[in-house]
Amino acid sequence: MAKKNNLEDIELRSESVQEVLSNPPAWIVRYGISIIFSLLIVFAIGCWLVKYPDVIIAKAVITSHHPPERFESKVNSRIVKLCVANSSKVKKETIIAILESTANFEDVLKLNKFITSIPSDYQTFYFPFKEMNNLQLGDIQSSYSQFHKAYIENELNQKLHPYSEEINAGKSSQTENSNRLSSLYEQQKLEKIKLSLNDIQYKRSLQLFEKGIISKYDLDLQKASNLQAKQNYDQISSSISQQKEAINQAKKQVVASQISQEKADVTDLSTLFQALDELKKSIHVWKQNYLFVATYDGIFRFQNSWKENQLIRTGDLFATILPENQGQYLGNLKVPLQNSGKIQQNQKVLIKLDNFPYQEYGMLEGRIQSMSTITDKDGNYFIEVAMPKGLKTSYGKDIKFDKELTGNADIITDEMRLIERVFYQFRKLIKT
């Protein structure tokens, strides 16, 4: 069957409808174009006024400059003593709890008290080993024994000075040889005078012999006397040289002994300092494993109903301390690689907290402060967000901070208007 015209398929049953279609109202013809144009203008203005920001979504964690301190067990042990009641205020360096170990915690704390009292600029110091008898130190015992040994060796070296006798003997020999050298110099002067007189006498005897006044025998006697004077002078000069050599040897002996003594002093003192540092390190490790100590003032809270003699395992969260002075709040974001090039400093960040629905409490506002230059192993950038308004939400509510706050963050990379997005779509269509 042949297809009929669509207009012919329309069955106009109502006379009013037929009348409207055949005779449209005059106001539609007169004002229709104006109304449509006005609506287009209103739509354009609305698109200009309405902003449709470009957003990058990231995971957020809110912390503070002094975040809550978490106490997690580093060993499998039992709780020997609970020193602080739950929800009480604690001061810095307060011992919260003590775990069971091979050492007696009172002995370790006693030893630590003496160790920490040693001044940092020490050269020599006194350590009361007599007061430390029969200490039960467990894993620390080996380091303590090494320290004790090094302390005794250094103390004996300081008292006895084993090279002092050699130094004194060398100095004494040097003094005696110097006195002998002075005596030889005086004797050399006399021998020089004798030699000069013998030279003159020999010359005279030679002249007399040439004139025949004295015999050859007398001349030989004078010559022998002159040779003896020369020999005596040369012997004195040789003795002077030997004494100088002896003085130099004595000086070398003194210097060598002094160097050996200084080496012994430095070596013993260095060994003592090294042993002391090892002892401090051992005590520090023990305290980290078996003591819970507050690092700042705050409120202590258990994370479980812990009791004395109860077993605690490695990684178990024992308690937290909420600091009294938390300082400024910070947001830490993890942003994926995609679109991260749009992120710039001081861009606005809106954070929706997981445990505070933003529809009821509102959102937190922040500003991008810094961004890492490279990604982590998962391909995410780390961004730090400043919180100038703290934890006051967009609804004017203050969020209580007693732990880390987590949520999702919207990074506003560009405050684009709706009309700009429309034009971007047209531009994309034109380019394609």
Coordinates of C-alpha atoms in Angstrom, one line a residue:
M1 CA 0.0 0.0 0.0
A2 CA 1.3 3.4 -0.9
K3 CA 2.5 5.6 1.9
K4 CA 0.3 8.5 2.7
N5 CA 1.4 12.0 3.6
N6 CA 2.1 12.5 7.3
L7 CA -0.2 15.5 7.3
E8 CA -2.9 13.3 6.0
D9 CA -2.3 10.8 8.9
I10 CA -3.2 13.5 11.4
E11 CA -6.8 13.3 12.3
L12 CA -8.0 16.6 13.6
R13 CA -11.0 15.8 15.7
S14 CA -11.2 19.0 17.9
E15 CA -12.5 22.1 16.3
S16 CA -10.6 24.3 18.9
V17 CA -7.3 22.7 18.0
Q18 CA -8.1 23.1 14.3
E19 CA -8.9 26.7 15.0
V20 CA -5.7 27.4 16.8
L21 CA -3.6 25.8 14.1
S22 CA -5.4 27.7 11.3
N23 CA -5.6 31.1 13.2
P24 CA -2.6 31.5 15.7
P25 CA -3.1 34.2 18.4
A26 CA -1.9 37.6 17.4
W27 CA 0.3 38.2 20.5
I28 CA 2.4 35.1 19.5
V29 CA 3.2 36.6 16.1
R30 CA 3.7 40.1 17.6
Y31 CA 5.9 39.2 20.7
G32 CA 7.2 35.7 20.0
I33 CA 10.5 36.7 18.5
S34 CA 11.1 39.2 21.2
I35 CA 10.4 36.7 23.9
I36 CA 12.6 34.1 22.4
F37 CA 15.4 36.7 22.0
S38 CA 15.0 37.8 25.6
L39 CA 15.1 34.2 26.8
L40 CA 18.4 33.7 24.8
I41 CA 19.9 36.8 26.4
V42 CA 18.8 35.6 29.9
F43 CA 20.3 32.2 29.1
A44 CA 23.6 33.8 27.9
I45 CA 23.8 36.0 31.0
G46 CA 23.1 33.0 33.2
C47 CA 25.8 31.0 31.5
W48 CA 28.2 33.9 32.1
L49 CA 27.2 34.3 35.8
V50 CA 27.1 30.6 36.6
K51 CA 30.6 29.1 37.2
Y52 CA 31.4 25.5 36.4
P53 CA 34.9 25.0 37.9
D54 CA 37.4 22.4 36.7
V55 CA 37.9 19.9 39.5
I56 CA 40.6 17.3 40.3
I57 CA 39.5 14.7 42.9
A58 CA 42.1 13.5 45.4
K59 CA 42.3 11.6 48.7
A60 CA 42.8 13.8 51.7
V61 CA 44.1 13.4 55.3
I62 CA 43.9 16.3 57.8
T63 CA 46.6 16.5 60.4
S64 CA 48.2 19.2 62.6
H65 CA 51.7 20.4 63.2
H66 CA 51.6 18.4 66.4
P67 CA 49.5 15.3 65.4
P68 CA 48.2 12.8 68.0
E69 CA 51.0 10.5 69.2
R70 CA 50.3 6.8 68.5
F71 CA 51.9 4.2 70.8
E72 CA 52.3 0.9 68.9
S73 CA 54.0 -2.1 70.5
K74 CA 57.3 -3.0 68.8
V75 CA 57.6 -6.4 70.6
N76 CA 55.5 -9.3 71.8
S77 CA 55.4 -8.8 75.6
R78 CA 53.2 -8.4 78.7
I79 CA 52.3 -5.1 80.3
V80 CA 54.2 -5.0 83.6
K81 CA 52.9 -1.7 84.8
L82 CA 50.4 1.0 83.8
C83 CA 51.6 4.3 85.1
V84 CA 48.8 6.6 83.9
A85 CA 45.1 6.5 84.2
N86 CA 43.0 6.6 81.0
S87 CA 41.9 10.1 79.7
S88 CA 44.3 11.8 82.1
K89 CA 46.6 14.7 81.3
V90 CA 50.2 13.8 81.0
K91 CA 53.4 15.9 80.8
K92 CA 56.3 15.4 78.4
E93 CA 58.7 12.6 79.3
T94 CA 56.0 10.9 81.5
I95 CA 56.2 7.1 81.5
I96 CA 52.9 5.8 80.3
A97 CA 53.5 2.0 80.6
I98 CA 56.3 -0.5 81.1
L99 CA 56.5 -3.9 79.2
E100 CA 58.1 -7.1 80.4
S101 CA 61.7 -7.7 79.4
T102 CA 64.9 -9.6 80.5
A103 CA 66.0 -6.4 82.3
N104 CA 64.8 -5.0 85.5
F105 CA 63.1 -1.7 84.4
E106 CA 64.1 0.0 87.7
D107 CA 67.8 -0.9 87.2
V108 CA 67.6 0.4 83.6
L109 CA 66.0 3.7 84.6
K110 CA 68.5 4.1 87.4
L111 CA 71.4 3.6 84.9
N112 CA 69.7 5.9 82.4
K113 CA 69.5 8.6 85.1
F114 CA 73.3 8.6 85.7
I115 CA 74.0 8.4 81.9
T116 CA 71.9 11.4 81.1
S117 CA 73.5 13.4 83.9
I118 CA 76.9 13.3 82.1
P119 CA 77.4 16.7 80.4
S120 CA 77.6 16.8 76.6
D121 CA 80.9 18.7 76.6
Y122 CA 82.7 16.3 79.0
Q123 CA 86.4 15.4 78.7
T124 CA 86.6 13.5 82.0
F125 CA 83.8 12.5 84.3
Y126 CA 83.1 10.4 87.3
F127 CA 80.7 7.4 87.1
P128 CA 79.6 5.7 90.3
F129 CA 80.1 2.0 89.5
K130 CA 80.0 1.1 93.1
E131 CA 76.4 2.2 93.2
M132 CA 75.6 0.1 90.2
N133 CA 76.5 -3.3 91.6
N134 CA 74.3 -6.3 90.7
L135 CA 72.2 -4.5 88.1
Q136 CA 69.9 -6.7 86.0
L137 CA 70.2 -5.1 82.6
G138 CA 69.3 -7.9 80.2
D139 CA 70.2 -7.0 76.6
I140 CA 72.0 -3.9 77.8
Q141 CA 74.5 -5.8 79.9
S142 CA 77.0 -6.3 77.1
S143 CA 77.2 -2.6 76.3
Y144 CA 77.4 -1.7 80.0
S145 CA 80.4 -4.2 80.5
Q146 CA 82.2 -2.6 77.6
F147 CA 81.7 0.8 79.0
H148 CA 82.9 -0.3 82.4
K149 CA 86.1 -1.8 80.9
A150 CA 86.8 1.4 78.8
Y151 CA 86.2 3.6 81.9
I152 CA 88.7 1.6 84.0
E153 CA 91.4 1.6 81.3
N154 CA 91.0 5.4 80.8
E155 CA 91.1 6.0 84.5
L156 CA 94.3 4.0 85.0
N157 CA 95.9 5.7 82.1
Q158 CA 95.1 9.1 83.5
K159 CA 96.5 8.2 86.9
L160 CA 99.6 6.2 86.0
H161 CA 100.7 7.9 82.7
P162 CA 102.8 4.8 81.6
Y163 CA 105.1 6.9 79.4
S164 CA 105.8 9.5 82.0
E165 CA 109.0 7.7 83.2
E166 CA 110.4 7.5 79.7
I167 CA 109.6 11.2 79.3
N168 CA 111.3 12.2 82.5
A169 CA 114.4 10.0 81.8
G170 CA 114.7 11.6 78.4
K171 CA 114.5 15.1 79.8
S172 CA 117.1 14.2 82.5
S173 CA 119.5 12.8 79.9
Q174 CA 119.0 15.8 77.8
T175 CA 119.9 18.1 80.7
E176 CA 123.0 16.1 81.6
N177 CA 124.2 16.0 78.1
S178 CA 123.6 19.8 77.8
N179 CA 125.8 20.3 80.9
R180 CA 128.5 18.1 79.5
L181 CA 128.4 20.0 76.2
S182 CA 128.9 23.3 78.0
S183 CA 131.9 21.8 79.8
L184 CA 133.4 20.6 76.5
Y185 CA 132.9 24.0 75.0
E186 CA 135.0 25.5 77.8
Q187 CA 137.6 22.8 77.4
Q188 CA 137.7 23.4 73.7
K189 CA 138.5 27.1 74.2
L190 CA 141.5 26.1 76.4
E191 CA 142.7 23.6 73.9
K192 CA 142.4 26.1 71.2
I193 CA 144.6 28.5 73.1
K194 CA 147.1 25.8 73.7
L195 CA 147.2 24.9 70.0
S196 CA 147.8 28.6 69.1
L197 CA 150.7 28.8 71.5
N198 CA 152.2 25.6 70.2
D199 CA 151.9 26.8 66.7
I200 CA 153.8 30.0 67.6
Q201 CA 156.5 28.0 69.5
Y202 CA 156.9 25.6 66.6
K203 CA 157.4 28.5 64.2
R204 CA 160.1 30.0 66.4
S205 CA 161.8 26.7 66.8
L206 CA 161.9 26.2 63.1
Q207 CA 163.5 29.7 62.6
L208 CA 166.1 28.8 65.3
F209 CA 166.9 25.5 63.7
E210 CA 167.4 27.2 60.3
K211 CA 169.9 29.5 62.0
G212 CA 171.6 26.6 63.6
I213 CA 170.9 27.7 67.1
I214 CA 168.9 24.5 68.1
S215 CA 169.4 20.9 67.1
K216 CA 167.2 18.8 65.0
Y217 CA 166.2 16.8 68.1
D218 CA 164.8 20.0 69.8
L219 CA 162.9 20.8 66.7
D220 CA 161.3 17.3 66.6
L221 CA 160.3 17.6 70.3
Q222 CA 158.5 20.9 69.6
K223 CA 156.9 19.5 66.5
A224 CA 155.6 16.5 68.6
S225 CA 154.2 18.9 71.2
N226 CA 152.4 20.8 68.4
L227 CA 150.9 17.6 67.0
Q228 CA 149.7 16.6 70.4
A229 CA 148.0 19.9 70.9
K230 CA 146.2 19.5 67.6
Q231 CA 145.1 16.0 68.5
N232 CA 143.7 17.2 71.9
Y233 CA 141.8 19.9 70.1
D234 CA 140.3 17.4 67.6
Q235 CA 139.3 15.0 70.3
I236 CA 137.4 17.8 72.1
S237 CA 135.7 18.7 68.9
S238 CA 134.7 15.1 68.4
S239 CA 133.4 14.9 71.9
I240 CA 131.3 18.0 71.3
S241 CA 129.8 16.4 68.2
Q242 CA 129.0 13.2 70.1
Q243 CA 127.3 15.2 72.9
K244 CA 125.2 17.1 70.4
E245 CA 124.1 13.7 68.9
A246 CA 123.3 12.5 72.4
I247 CA 121.2 15.6 73.1
N248 CA 119.3 15.1 69.8
Q249 CA 118.7 11.4 70.7
A250 CA 117.3 12.4 74.1
K251 CA 115.0 15.0 72.5
K252 CA 113.7 12.3 70.1
Q253 CA 113.1 10.0 73.0
V254 CA 111.1 12.6 74.9
V255 CA 109.1 13.5 71.8
A256 CA 108.4 9.9 71.0
S257 CA 107.3 9.2 74.5
Q258 CA 105.1 12.3 74.6
I259 CA 103.5 11.2 71.3
S260 CA 102.9 7.7 72.7
Q261 CA 101.3 9.1 75.8
E262 CA 99.1 11.4 73.8
K263 CA 98.1 8.5 71.6
A264 CA 97.2 6.4 74.6
D265 CA 95.2 9.3 76.1
V266 CA 93.3 9.9 72.9
T267 CA 92.7 6.2 72.2
D268 CA 91.5 5.4 75.7
L269 CA 89.3 8.5 75.8
S270 CA 87.9 7.7 72.3
T271 CA 87.2 4.1 73.3
L272 CA 85.4 5.4 76.4
F273 CA 83.3 7.8 74.4
Q274 CA 82.4 5.1 71.9
A275 CA 81.5 2.7 74.7
L276 CA 79.3 5.4 76.3
D277 CA 77.6 6.1 73.0
E278 CA 76.9 2.4 72.5
L279 CA 75.5 2.2 76.0
K280 CA 73.2 5.1 75.3
K281 CA 72.1 3.5 72.1
S282 CA 71.3 0.2 73.8
I283 CA 69.3 2.0 76.5
H284 CA 67.5 4.0 73.9
V285 CA 66.5 0.8 72.0
W286 CA 65.4 -0.8 75.2
K287 CA 63.2 2.2 76.0
Q288 CA 61.7 2.2 72.5
N289 CA 60.8 -1.4 72.8
Y290 CA 59.7 -1.7 76.4
L291 CA 58.6 1.8 77.5
F292 CA 55.8 4.1 76.4
V293 CA 56.9 7.6 77.0
A294 CA 55.0 10.8 76.2
T295 CA 56.9 13.1 73.8
Y296 CA 54.8 16.2 74.6
D297 CA 52.0 17.4 76.9
G298 CA 48.5 16.1 76.1
I299 CA 45.6 13.9 77.0
F300 CA 46.3 10.1 77.3
R301 CA 43.7 7.7 75.9
F302 CA 43.7 3.9 75.7
Q303 CA 42.8 2.3 72.4
N304 CA 41.7 -0.9 74.2
S305 CA 40.8 -2.0 77.7
W306 CA 44.5 -2.8 78.6
K307 CA 45.3 -4.2 82.0
E308 CA 48.5 -5.2 83.7
N309 CA 49.9 -8.6 82.8
Q310 CA 47.9 -8.6 79.6
L311 CA 49.7 -9.7 76.4
I312 CA 50.4 -7.1 73.8
R313 CA 51.6 -8.1 70.3
T314 CA 53.9 -6.4 67.8
G315 CA 52.0 -3.7 66.0
D316 CA 49.1 -3.5 68.4
L317 CA 47.9 0.1 69.0
F318 CA 48.3 0.7 72.8
A319 CA 47.2 4.3 73.2
T320 CA 47.2 7.8 71.8
I321 CA 48.1 11.2 73.2
L322 CA 46.2 14.3 71.9
P323 CA 48.5 17.3 72.3
E324 CA 47.2 20.3 74.1
N325 CA 48.8 22.7 71.6
Q326 CA 48.1 21.3 68.1
G327 CA 49.2 24.3 66.2
Q328 CA 48.0 24.9 62.6
Y329 CA 46.2 22.2 60.6
L330 CA 47.5 20.8 57.4
G331 CA 45.9 18.8 54.6
N332 CA 47.9 16.0 52.9
L333 CA 46.6 15.0 49.4
K334 CA 47.5 12.2 47.1
V335 CA 46.8 13.2 43.5
P336 CA 47.0 10.8 40.5
L337 CA 49.2 11.7 37.6
Q338 CA 46.2 12.5 35.2
N339 CA 45.5 16.2 34.9
S340 CA 48.1 17.0 37.6
G341 CA 49.8 19.6 35.3
K342 CA 46.8 21.9 36.0
I343 CA 47.6 22.1 39.7
Q344 CA 49.3 25.3 40.9
Q345 CA 50.2 26.9 44.2
N346 CA 47.4 28.7 46.1
Q347 CA 44.6 27.0 44.3
K348 CA 41.4 26.4 46.3
V349 CA 40.7 23.0 47.8
L350 CA 37.4 21.8 49.2
I351 CA 37.6 18.8 51.5
K352 CA 34.6 16.5 52.2
L353 CA 35.2 14.5 55.4
D354 CA 34.3 10.9 55.6
N355 CA 33.0 10.9 59.1
F356 CA 31.3 14.3 58.8
P357 CA 28.8 14.3 55.9
Y358 CA 29.3 17.5 53.9
Q359 CA 25.6 17.8 53.3
E360 CA 25.1 18.3 57.0
Y361 CA 28.4 19.8 58.2
G362 CA 29.7 21.5 55.1
M363 CA 33.2 21.3 53.6
L364 CA 36.7 22.5 54.8
E365 CA 38.5 25.0 52.7
G366 CA 42.3 25.0 52.0
R367 CA 44.9 26.4 49.7
I368 CA 47.6 24.4 47.9
Q369 CA 50.9 25.2 49.6
S370 CA 53.4 22.8 47.9
M371 CA 53.6 19.8 45.6
S372 CA 56.2 17.1 45.2
T373 CA 58.2 17.1 42.1
I374 CA 58.1 13.4 41.5
T375 CA 55.5 10.7 42.0
D376 CA 55.6 7.9 44.5
K377 CA 55.7 4.2 43.6
D378 CA 51.9 4.2 42.9
G379 CA 52.2 7.2 40.5
N380 CA 50.7 9.7 42.9
Y381 CA 51.9 13.2 43.7
F382 CA 52.0 14.4 47.3
I383 CA 50.4 17.9 47.9
E384 CA 50.4 19.9 51.2
V385 CA 47.4 22.1 51.8
A386 CA 47.3 25.0 54.2
M387 CA 44.1 25.4 56.2
P388 CA 43.7 29.2 56.9
K389 CA 40.3 28.7 58.4
G390 CA 41.3 25.7 60.5
L391 CA 38.5 23.2 61.0
K392 CA 35.6 25.6 60.5
T393 CA 33.4 24.3 57.7
S394 CA 31.6 26.2 55.0
Y395 CA 28.4 25.9 57.2
G396 CA 30.2 27.6 60.1
K397 CA 30.6 24.5 62.2
D398 CA 33.8 23.7 64.1
I399 CA 35.1 20.1 63.6
K400 CA 36.6 18.6 66.7
F401 CA 40.0 17.1 66.0
D402 CA 40.9 14.1 68.1
K403 CA 42.5 12.0 65.5
E404 CA 43.4 12.1 61.8
L405 CA 40.5 13.2 59.6
T406 CA 40.2 11.6 56.2
G407 CA 38.0 12.4 53.2
N408 CA 37.9 13.4 49.5
A409 CA 39.3 16.7 48.2
D410 CA 38.2 18.7 45.2
I411 CA 41.0 20.8 43.8
I412 CA 39.6 23.8 41.9
T413 CA 42.1 24.2 39.1
D414 CA 40.1 26.7 37.0
E415 CA 37.1 28.8 37.9
M416 CA 35.6 28.5 34.4
R417 CA 32.2 30.0 33.5
L418 CA 29.5 27.8 32.0
I419 CA 29.5 29.8 28.7
E420 CA 33.3 29.1 28.4
R421 CA 32.7 25.4 28.6
V422 CA 30.1 25.7 25.9
F423 CA 32.5 27.5 23.6
Y424 CA 35.2 24.9 24.4
Q425 CA 32.8 22.2 23.2
F426 CA 32.2 24.1 20.0
R427 CA 35.9 24.6 19.5
K428 CA 36.5 20.9 20.0
L429 CA 33.8 20.1 17.4
I430 CA 35.3 22.6 14.9
K431 CA 38.8 21.2 15.3
T432 CA 37.6 17.7 14.8

